[in-house]
Amino acid sequence: MHTVQKMQTYRETILKDEIEALPPLVYTDRKIVVIETVRDAVNACKVLAEGGEVLGFDTETKPSFKKGVSHKIALMQISKGDVCYLFRLCKIEFPQCLVELLGNGNVTKVGLSLRDDFQQIRRRRQCELKGFIDIQKLVPAVGIKELSLRKIYAIMFGKKISKAQQLTNWEADSLDEKQQMYAAIDAWACVEIYEKLTVDS
């Protein structure tokens, strides 16, 4: 069982200019695996479901710049330890192995603003979503009033998460290195925040 720490408190908010002055968050010793076939997705889900580790979770959707036009989730990123799997749903649709992983209440999955992700997931496929923890619901207990991943991470770790790739084309034929890193960092960062907020009890 995990409980939020009561001893440690953080500042409530942080200004944009303060974040820009922080050193960038860069991962150099972590692995990113792009999943573009159902077979690879099955193998990745088996790894993710094993071992009892907390998983980091996020999604990306191709941005729309036209009123009334929207897109379905193109990418689902799930991290475990030093590896992040990027499931390209725009190429593999929504395989059953992902349905089972997302519905497994015994596998803890940590993300941010999950309500939005859940709505987007259900646009692709109806499935149960169990075992999820939303960072936004934990940070108020330690004094943080910000809700964005970038601001929460900056307050807690003193580093800047780049958002330069946020509005890029997530349905592109291939994801470039910057897109892959951006997507993976968001999943890893959720776990880092969660682990700093919680202690075994």
Coordinates of N, CA and C in Angstrom, one line a residue:
M1 N 0.8 -1.2 0.0 CA 0.0 0.0 0.0 C 0.9 1.2 0.0
H2 N 0.4 2.3 -0.7 CA 1.2 3.5 -0.7 C 0.4 4.7 -0.1
T3 N 1.1 5.6 0.6 CA 0.4 6.8 1.1 C 1.3 8.0 0.8
V4 N 0.6 9.1 0.6 CA 1.3 10.3 0.3 C 2.1 10.8 1.5
Q5 N 3.3 11.2 1.3 CA 4.1 11.8 2.4 C 3.5 13.0 3.0
K6 N 3.5 13.1 4.3 CA 3.0 14.3 5.0 C 4.1 15.3 5.4
M7 N 5.3 14.8 5.5 CA 6.4 15.6 5.9 C 6.9 16.6 4.9
Q8 N 7.1 16.2 3.7 CA 7.6 17.0 2.6 C 6.5 17.9 2.0
T9 N 6.8 19.2 1.9 CA 5.9 20.1 1.2 C 6.7 20.9 0.2
Y10 N 6.0 21.4 -0.9 CA 6.6 22.1 -1.9 C 5.9 23.5 -2.1
R11 N 6.5 24.3 -2.9 CA 5.9 25.6 -3.3 C 4.7 25.3 -4.1
E12 N 3.7 26.3 -4.0 CA 2.4 26.1 -4.6 C 2.5 26.2 -6.1
T13 N 3.3 27.1 -6.6 CA 3.2 27.4 -8.0 C 4.6 27.8 -8.5
I14 N 4.8 28.0 -9.9 CA 6.0 28.4 -10.5 C 5.7 29.2 -11.7
L15 N 6.5 30.2 -12.0 CA 6.2 31.0 -13.2 C 6.9 30.5 -14.4
K16 N 6.3 30.8 -15.6 CA 6.9 30.3 -16.8 C 8.3 30.7 -17.0
D17 N 8.7 32.0 -16.6 CA 10.0 32.5 -16.8 C 11.0 31.7 -15.9
E18 N 10.5 31.2 -14.7 CA 11.4 30.4 -13.8 C 11.6 29.1 -14.5
I19 N 10.6 28.5 -15.1 CA 10.8 27.2 -15.7 C 11.8 27.3 -16.9
E20 N 11.7 28.4 -17.7 CA 12.6 28.5 -18.8 C 14.1 28.7 -18.4
A21 N 14.3 29.1 -17.2 CA 15.6 29.3 -16.7 C 16.2 28.0 -16.1
L22 N 15.4 27.0 -16.0 CA 15.9 25.7 -15.4 C 16.7 24.9 -16.5
P23 N 17.6 24.0 -16.0 CA 18.2 23.1 -17.0 C 17.2 22.1 -17.5
P24 N 17.4 21.7 -18.8 CA 16.5 20.8 -19.4 C 16.6 19.4 -18.9
L25 N 15.5 18.7 -18.9 CA 15.5 17.3 -18.5 C 15.9 16.4 -19.7
V26 N 16.9 15.7 -19.6 CA 17.4 14.8 -20.7 C 17.7 13.4 -20.2
Y27 N 17.2 12.4 -20.8 CA 17.5 11.1 -20.5 C 18.5 10.5 -21.5
T28 N 19.6 10.0 -21.0 CA 20.6 9.5 -21.9 C 20.8 8.0 -21.7
D29 N 20.4 7.4 -20.6 CA 20.7 6.0 -20.4 C 19.4 5.2 -20.3
R30 N 18.4 5.6 -21.0 CA 17.1 4.9 -21.0 C 16.8 4.5 -22.4
K31 N 16.0 3.4 -22.5 CA 15.7 2.8 -23.8 C 14.3 3.1 -24.3
I32 N 14.2 3.4 -25.5 CA 12.8 3.6 -26.1 C 12.6 2.6 -27.2
V33 N 11.5 1.9 -27.1 CA 11.1 0.9 -28.1 C 9.8 1.3 -28.8
V34 N 9.9 1.5 -30.1 CA 8.7 1.8 -30.9 C 8.0 0.6 -31.3
I35 N 6.7 0.5 -31.0 CA 5.9 -0.7 -31.4 C 5.0 -0.4 -32.6
E36 N 5.2 -1.1 -33.7 CA 4.5 -0.9 -34.9 C 3.8 -2.1 -35.4
T37 N 3.9 -3.2 -34.7 CA 3.2 -4.5 -35.1 C 2.5 -5.0 -33.9
V38 N 1.4 -5.8 -34.1 CA 0.7 -6.4 -33.0 C 1.5 -7.4 -32.3
R39 N 2.4 -8.1 -33.1 CA 3.2 -9.1 -32.4 C 4.2 -8.5 -31.4
D40 N 4.8 -7.3 -31.8 CA 5.6 -6.6 -30.8 C 4.8 -6.1 -29.7
A41 N 3.6 -5.7 -29.9 CA 2.8 -5.2 -28.9 C 2.5 -6.3 -27.8
V42 N 2.2 -7.4 -28.3 CA 1.9 -8.6 -27.4 C 3.2 -8.8 -26.5
N43 N 4.3 -8.8 -27.1 CA 5.6 -9.1 -26.3 C 5.8 -8.0 -25.3
A44 N 5.6 -6.7 -25.7 CA 5.8 -5.6 -24.8 C 4.8 -5.6 -23.6
C45 N 3.6 -6.0 -23.9 CA 2.6 -6.0 -22.8 C 2.9 -7.1 -21.8
K46 N 3.5 -8.2 -22.3 CA 3.9 -9.3 -21.3 C 4.9 -8.7 -20.4
V47 N 5.9 -8.0 -20.9 CA 7.0 -7.4 -20.1 C 6.4 -6.4 -19.1
L48 N 5.5 -5.6 -19.6 CA 4.9 -4.5 -18.8 C 4.1 -5.1 -17.6
A49 N 3.5 -6.2 -17.8 CA 2.6 -6.8 -16.8 C 3.3 -7.6 -15.7
E50 N 4.6 -7.8 -16.0 CA 5.4 -8.7 -15.0 C 6.1 -7.8 -14.0
G51 N 6.3 -8.4 -12.8 CA 7.3 -7.8 -11.9 C 6.7 -6.8 -10.9
G52 N 5.5 -6.4 -11.0 CA 4.9 -5.5 -10.0 C 5.4 -4.1 -10.0
E53 N 6.1 -3.6 -11.0 CA 6.6 -2.3 -11.0 C 5.5 -1.3 -11.4
V54 N 5.7 -0.1 -10.9 CA 4.7 1.0 -11.3 C 5.1 1.4 -12.8
L55 N 4.0 1.6 -13.6 CA 4.2 1.9 -15.0 C 3.8 3.4 -15.2
G56 N 4.6 4.1 -16.0 CA 4.3 5.4 -16.4 C 3.4 5.4 -17.7
F57 N 2.4 6.3 -17.8 CA 1.5 6.3 -18.8 C 1.2 7.6 -19.4
D58 N 1.0 7.7 -20.7 CA 0.6 8.9 -21.4 C 0.2 8.6 -22.8
T59 N -0.5 9.6 -23.5 CA -0.9 9.4 -24.9 C -0.6 10.6 -25.7
E60 N -0.5 10.5 -27.0 CA -0.4 11.6 -27.9 C -1.4 11.5 -29.0
T61 N -1.9 12.7 -29.4 CA -2.9 12.7 -30.5 C -2.4 13.8 -31.5
K62 N -2.6 13.5 -32.8 CA -2.2 14.4 -33.8 C -3.0 15.7 -33.6
P63 N -2.4 16.8 -33.6 CA -3.1 18.1 -33.3 C -4.0 18.4 -34.5
S64 N -5.1 19.1 -34.3 CA -6.0 19.6 -35.3 C -6.0 21.1 -35.3
F65 N -5.8 21.7 -36.4 CA -5.8 23.2 -36.5 C -7.0 23.7 -37.3
K66 N -8.0 22.8 -37.4 CA -9.3 23.2 -38.0 C -10.5 23.0 -37.1
K67 N -11.3 24.0 -37.0 CA -12.5 23.9 -36.1 C -13.4 22.7 -36.5
G68 N -13.7 21.9 -35.5 CA -14.6 20.8 -35.7 C -13.9 19.5 -36.1
V69 N -12.6 19.6 -36.4 CA -11.9 18.4 -36.8 C -11.0 17.9 -35.6
S70 N -11.1 16.6 -35.3 CA -10.4 16.0 -34.3 C -9.8 14.6 -34.7
H71 N -8.8 14.2 -34.0 CA -8.2 12.9 -34.4 C -8.2 11.9 -33.2
K72 N -8.1 10.7 -33.5 CA -8.0 9.7 -32.4 C -6.6 9.6 -31.9
I73 N -6.4 8.9 -30.7 CA -5.1 8.7 -30.2 C -4.2 8.1 -31.2
A74 N -3.0 8.6 -31.4 CA -2.0 8.1 -32.4 C -1.0 7.2 -31.7
L75 N -0.7 7.6 -30.4 CA 0.4 7.0 -29.7 C 0.1 6.8 -28.2
M76 N 0.4 5.6 -27.7 CA 0.3 5.4 -26.3 C 1.7 5.0 -25.7
Q77 N 2.2 5.7 -24.8 CA 3.5 5.4 -24.3 C 3.4 4.9 -22.8
I78 N 4.0 3.8 -22.6 CA 4.0 3.1 -21.3 C 5.4 2.7 -20.9
S79 N 5.9 3.2 -19.8 CA 7.2 3.0 -19.3 C 7.3 2.0 -18.2
K80 N 8.4 1.4 -18.1 CA 8.7 0.5 -16.9 C 10.2 0.5 -16.7
G81 N 10.5 1.0 -15.5 CA 12.0 1.1 -15.2 C 12.7 2.0 -16.2
D82 N 13.7 1.5 -16.9 CA 14.5 2.3 -17.8 C 14.0 2.1 -19.3
V83 N 12.9 1.5 -19.5 CA 12.4 1.2 -20.9 C 11.0 1.9 -21.0
C84 N 10.8 2.5 -22.2 CA 9.5 3.1 -22.5 C 9.1 2.5 -23.9
Y85 N 7.9 1.9 -23.9 CA 7.3 1.4 -25.1 C 6.4 2.4 -25.7
L86 N 6.6 2.7 -27.0 CA 5.7 3.6 -27.7 C 4.8 2.8 -28.7
F87 N 3.6 2.7 -28.3 CA 2.6 1.9 -29.1 C 2.0 2.8 -30.1
R88 N 2.3 2.6 -31.4 CA 1.7 3.4 -32.4 C 0.3 2.9 -32.8
L89 N -0.7 3.4 -32.1 CA -2.0 3.0 -32.4 C -2.5 3.3 -33.8
C90 N -1.9 4.4 -34.3 CA -2.3 4.8 -35.7 C -1.9 3.7 -36.7
K91 N -1.0 2.8 -36.3 CA -0.6 1.7 -37.2 C -1.1 0.3 -36.8
I92 N -1.3 0.1 -35.5 CA -1.7 -1.2 -35.0 C -3.1 -1.2 -34.4
E93 N -3.8 -0.1 -34.5 CA -5.2 0.0 -34.0 C -5.1 -0.1 -32.4
F94 N -5.9 -1.0 -31.8 CA -5.9 -1.1 -30.4 C -6.0 -2.6 -30.0
P95 N -4.8 -3.3 -30.0 CA -4.8 -4.7 -29.8 C -5.3 -5.2 -28.5
Q96 N -5.8 -6.4 -28.4 CA -6.4 -7.0 -27.2 C -5.4 -7.0 -26.0
C97 N -4.1 -7.1 -26.3 CA -3.1 -7.2 -25.2 C -3.1 -5.8 -24.5
L98 N -3.3 -4.7 -25.2 CA -3.4 -3.4 -24.5 C -4.7 -3.3 -23.7
V99 N -5.8 -3.8 -24.2 CA -7.0 -3.8 -23.5 C -6.9 -4.5 -22.2
E100 N -6.2 -5.7 -22.2 CA -6.0 -6.5 -21.0 C -5.0 -5.8 -20.0
L101 N -4.0 -5.1 -20.5 CA -3.1 -4.5 -19.6 C -3.7 -3.3 -19.0
L102 N -4.5 -2.5 -19.7 CA -5.1 -1.3 -19.2 C -6.2 -1.7 -18.2
G103 N -6.8 -2.8 -18.3 CA -7.9 -3.3 -17.5 C -7.4 -4.1 -16.3
N104 N -6.1 -4.3 -16.2 CA -5.5 -5.1 -15.1 C -5.3 -4.3 -13.9
G105 N -6.2 -4.5 -12.9 CA -6.1 -3.7 -11.7 C -4.9 -4.0 -10.8
N106 N -4.3 -5.1 -11.1 CA -3.1 -5.5 -10.3 C -1.8 -4.8 -10.8
V107 N -1.9 -4.1 -11.9 CA -0.8 -3.4 -12.5 C -1.0 -1.9 -12.3
T108 N -0.2 -1.2 -11.5 CA -0.4 0.2 -11.2 C 0.2 1.0 -12.4
K109 N -0.7 1.9 -12.9 CA -0.3 2.8 -14.0 C -0.5 4.2 -13.5
V110 N 0.6 5.0 -13.7 CA 0.5 6.4 -13.2 C 0.6 7.4 -14.4
G111 N -0.4 8.3 -14.4 CA -0.4 9.3 -15.4 C -0.9 10.7 -14.9
L112 N -1.2 11.6 -15.8 CA -1.6 12.9 -15.4 C -2.8 13.4 -16.3
S113 N -3.8 13.9 -15.6 CA -5.0 14.4 -16.4 C -5.6 13.2 -17.1
L114 N -5.8 12.1 -16.4 CA -6.2 10.8 -17.0 C -7.6 10.9 -17.6
R115 N -8.4 11.7 -17.1 CA -9.8 11.8 -17.6 C -9.8 12.1 -19.1
D116 N -8.9 13.0 -19.5 CA -8.8 13.2 -20.9 C -8.3 12.0 -21.7
D117 N -7.3 11.4 -21.2 CA -6.8 10.2 -21.8 C -7.9 9.1 -21.9
F118 N -8.6 8.9 -20.9 CA -9.7 7.9 -20.9 C -10.7 8.2 -21.9
Q119 N -11.1 9.4 -22.1 CA -12.1 9.8 -23.1 C -11.5 9.4 -24.5
Q120 N -10.3 9.7 -24.7 CA -9.7 9.5 -26.0 C -9.5 8.0 -26.3
I121 N -9.2 7.2 -25.2 CA -9.0 5.8 -25.4 C -10.4 5.2 -25.8
R122 N -11.5 5.6 -25.2 CA -12.8 5.1 -25.5 C -13.3 5.5 -26.8
R123 N -12.7 6.5 -27.5 CA -13.0 6.8 -28.8 C -12.4 5.7 -29.8
R124 N -11.4 5.1 -29.3 CA -10.8 4.0 -30.2 C -11.4 2.6 -29.8
R125 N -11.5 2.4 -28.5 CA -12.0 1.1 -28.2 C -12.6 1.1 -26.8
Q126 N -13.8 0.5 -26.6 CA -14.4 0.4 -25.3 C -13.7 -0.6 -24.5
C127 N -13.2 -0.2 -23.3 CA -12.5 -1.2 -22.4 C -12.5 -0.7 -21.0
E128 N -12.3 -1.6 -20.1 CA -12.2 -1.2 -18.7 C -10.8 -0.6 -18.4
L129 N -10.8 0.3 -17.5 CA -9.5 1.0 -17.2 C -9.3 0.9 -15.7
K130 N -8.4 0.1 -15.3 CA -8.2 -0.2 -13.8 C -6.8 0.0 -13.5
G131 N -6.5 0.3 -12.2 CA -5.2 0.3 -11.7 C -4.5 1.7 -12.0
F132 N -5.2 2.7 -12.3 CA -4.7 4.0 -12.7 C -4.6 5.0 -11.5
I133 N -3.6 5.7 -11.4 CA -3.4 6.8 -10.4 C -3.1 8.1 -11.1
D134 N -3.9 9.1 -10.8 CA -3.7 10.4 -11.4 C -2.8 11.3 -10.5
I135 N -1.7 11.8 -11.0 CA -0.8 12.6 -10.3 C -1.5 13.9 -9.8
Q136 N -2.4 14.4 -10.6 CA -3.1 15.7 -10.2 C -3.8 15.5 -8.9
K137 N -4.3 14.3 -8.6 CA -5.0 14.1 -7.4 C -4.1 13.9 -6.1
L138 N -2.8 13.8 -6.4 CA -1.8 13.6 -5.3 C -1.1 14.8 -4.9
V139 N -0.8 15.7 -5.8 CA 0.1 16.8 -5.5 C -0.5 17.8 -4.6
P140 N -1.8 18.0 -4.5 CA -2.4 19.0 -3.5 C -2.0 18.6 -2.1
A141 N -1.8 17.4 -1.8 CA -1.4 16.9 -0.4 C 0.0 17.4 0.0
V142 N 0.8 17.8 -1.0 CA 2.1 18.3 -0.6 C 2.3 19.8 -1.0
G143 N 1.1 20.4 -1.1 CA 1.1 21.9 -1.3 C 1.2 22.4 -2.7
I144 N 1.3 21.6 -3.7 CA 1.4 22.0 -5.1 C 0.0 22.3 -5.7
K145 N -0.2 23.5 -6.2 CA -1.5 23.8 -6.8 C -1.5 23.7 -8.4
E146 N -0.3 23.5 -8.9 CA -0.2 23.4 -10.4 C -0.8 22.1 -10.8
L147 N -1.2 22.0 -12.1 CA -1.8 20.8 -12.6 C -1.1 20.2 -13.8
S148 N -0.2 21.0 -14.4 CA 0.5 20.5 -15.6 C 1.8 19.7 -15.2
L149 N 2.1 18.7 -16.0 CA 3.3 17.9 -15.7 C 4.5 18.7 -15.7
R150 N 4.6 19.7 -16.7 CA 5.8 20.5 -16.8 C 6.0 21.3 -15.5
K151 N 5.0 21.9 -15.0 CA 5.1 22.7 -13.8 C 5.4 21.9 -12.5
I152 N 4.6 20.8 -12.4 CA 4.8 19.9 -11.3 C 6.3 19.4 -11.2
Y153 N 6.8 19.0 -12.4 CA 8.1 18.4 -12.4 C 9.1 19.5 -12.1
A154 N 8.9 20.7 -12.6 CA 9.9 21.8 -12.3 C 9.9 22.1 -10.8
I155 N 8.7 22.1 -10.2 CA 8.7 22.4 -8.8 C 9.4 21.4 -8.0
M156 N 9.2 20.1 -8.3 CA 9.7 19.0 -7.5 C 11.2 18.6 -7.8
F157 N 11.6 18.8 -9.1 CA 12.9 18.4 -9.5 C 13.9 19.5 -10.0
G158 N 13.3 20.7 -10.2 CA 14.2 21.8 -10.7 C 14.7 21.6 -12.1
K159 N 13.9 20.9 -12.9 CA 14.3 20.7 -14.3 C 13.2 21.0 -15.2
K160 N 13.5 21.3 -16.5 CA 12.5 21.8 -17.4 C 12.2 20.7 -18.5
I161 N 11.0 20.3 -18.6 CA 10.5 19.4 -19.6 C 10.2 20.2 -20.9
S162 N 10.8 19.9 -22.0 CA 10.5 20.6 -23.2 C 9.2 20.2 -23.8
K163 N 8.4 21.1 -24.3 CA 7.1 20.8 -24.9 C 7.2 21.1 -26.4
A164 N 8.4 21.2 -27.0 CA 8.5 21.7 -28.4 C 7.9 20.7 -29.4
Q165 N 7.8 19.4 -29.0 CA 7.2 18.4 -29.9 C 5.7 18.2 -29.7
Q166 N 5.1 18.9 -28.8 CA 3.7 18.5 -28.4 C 2.8 18.6 -29.6
L167 N 2.9 19.6 -30.5 CA 2.0 19.8 -31.6 C 2.5 19.3 -32.9
T168 N 3.4 18.3 -32.9 CA 3.9 17.7 -34.1 C 3.0 16.6 -34.6
N169 N 3.3 16.1 -35.7 CA 2.4 15.1 -36.3 C 2.7 13.7 -35.8
W170 N 1.8 13.2 -34.8 CA 2.0 11.9 -34.2 C 1.5 10.7 -35.1
E171 N 1.0 11.1 -36.2 CA 0.6 10.0 -37.2 C 1.6 9.9 -38.4
A172 N 2.7 10.6 -38.2 CA 3.7 10.6 -39.3 C 4.1 9.1 -39.6
D173 N 4.7 8.9 -40.8 CA 5.1 7.5 -41.1 C 6.1 7.0 -40.1
S174 N 7.0 7.8 -39.7 CA 7.9 7.4 -38.6 C 8.1 8.5 -37.6
L175 N 8.3 8.2 -36.4 CA 8.6 9.2 -35.4 C 10.1 9.5 -35.3
D176 N 10.4 10.8 -35.3 CA 11.8 11.1 -35.3 C 12.3 11.0 -33.8
E177 N 13.6 11.2 -33.6 CA 14.2 11.0 -32.3 C 13.7 12.0 -31.3
K178 N 13.4 13.2 -31.7 CA 12.9 14.2 -30.8 C 11.5 13.9 -30.3
Q179 N 10.7 13.4 -31.2 CA 9.3 13.0 -30.9 C 9.3 11.8 -29.9
Q180 N 10.2 10.8 -30.2 CA 10.3 9.6 -29.3 C 10.7 10.0 -27.9
M181 N 11.7 10.9 -27.8 CA 12.2 11.3 -26.5 C 11.1 12.1 -25.7
Y182 N 10.4 13.0 -26.4 CA 9.4 13.8 -25.8 C 8.3 12.9 -25.2
A183 N 7.8 11.9 -26.0 CA 6.8 11.0 -25.6 C 7.2 10.2 -24.4
A184 N 8.4 9.7 -24.5 CA 8.9 8.8 -23.4 C 9.1 9.6 -22.1
I185 N 9.6 10.8 -22.2 CA 9.9 11.6 -21.0 C 8.6 11.8 -20.2
D186 N 7.5 12.1 -20.9 CA 6.2 12.3 -20.2 C 5.8 11.1 -19.4
A187 N 6.1 9.9 -19.9 CA 5.7 8.7 -19.1 C 6.7 8.5 -18.0
W188 N 8.0 8.6 -18.2 CA 9.0 8.4 -17.1 C 8.8 9.5 -16.0
A189 N 8.5 10.7 -16.4 CA 8.3 11.8 -15.4 C 7.2 11.5 -14.5
C190 N 6.1 10.9 -15.0 CA 5.0 10.6 -14.1 C 5.4 9.6 -13.0
V191 N 6.2 8.6 -13.3 CA 6.7 7.7 -12.3 C 7.6 8.3 -11.3
E192 N 8.5 9.2 -11.8 CA 9.4 9.9 -10.9 C 8.7 10.7 -9.9
I193 N 7.6 11.4 -10.4 CA 6.9 12.3 -9.5 C 6.1 11.4 -8.4
Y194 N 5.5 10.3 -8.9 CA 4.8 9.4 -8.0 C 5.7 8.8 -7.0
E195 N 6.9 8.3 -7.4 CA 7.8 7.7 -6.4 C 8.3 8.7 -5.4
K196 N 8.5 10.0 -5.8 CA 8.9 11.0 -4.8 C 7.8 11.4 -3.9
L197 N 6.5 11.2 -4.3 CA 5.4 11.6 -3.5 C 5.0 10.5 -2.5
T198 N 5.4 9.3 -2.8 CA 4.9 8.2 -2.0 C 6.0 7.4 -1.3
V199 N 5.6 6.8 -0.2 CA 6.4 5.9 0.6 C 5.7 4.6 0.9
D200 N 6.4 3.5 1.1 CA 5.8 2.3 1.5 C 5.3 2.4 3.0
S201 N 4.2 1.9 3.2 CA 3.7 1.9 4.6 C 3.0 0.6 5.0

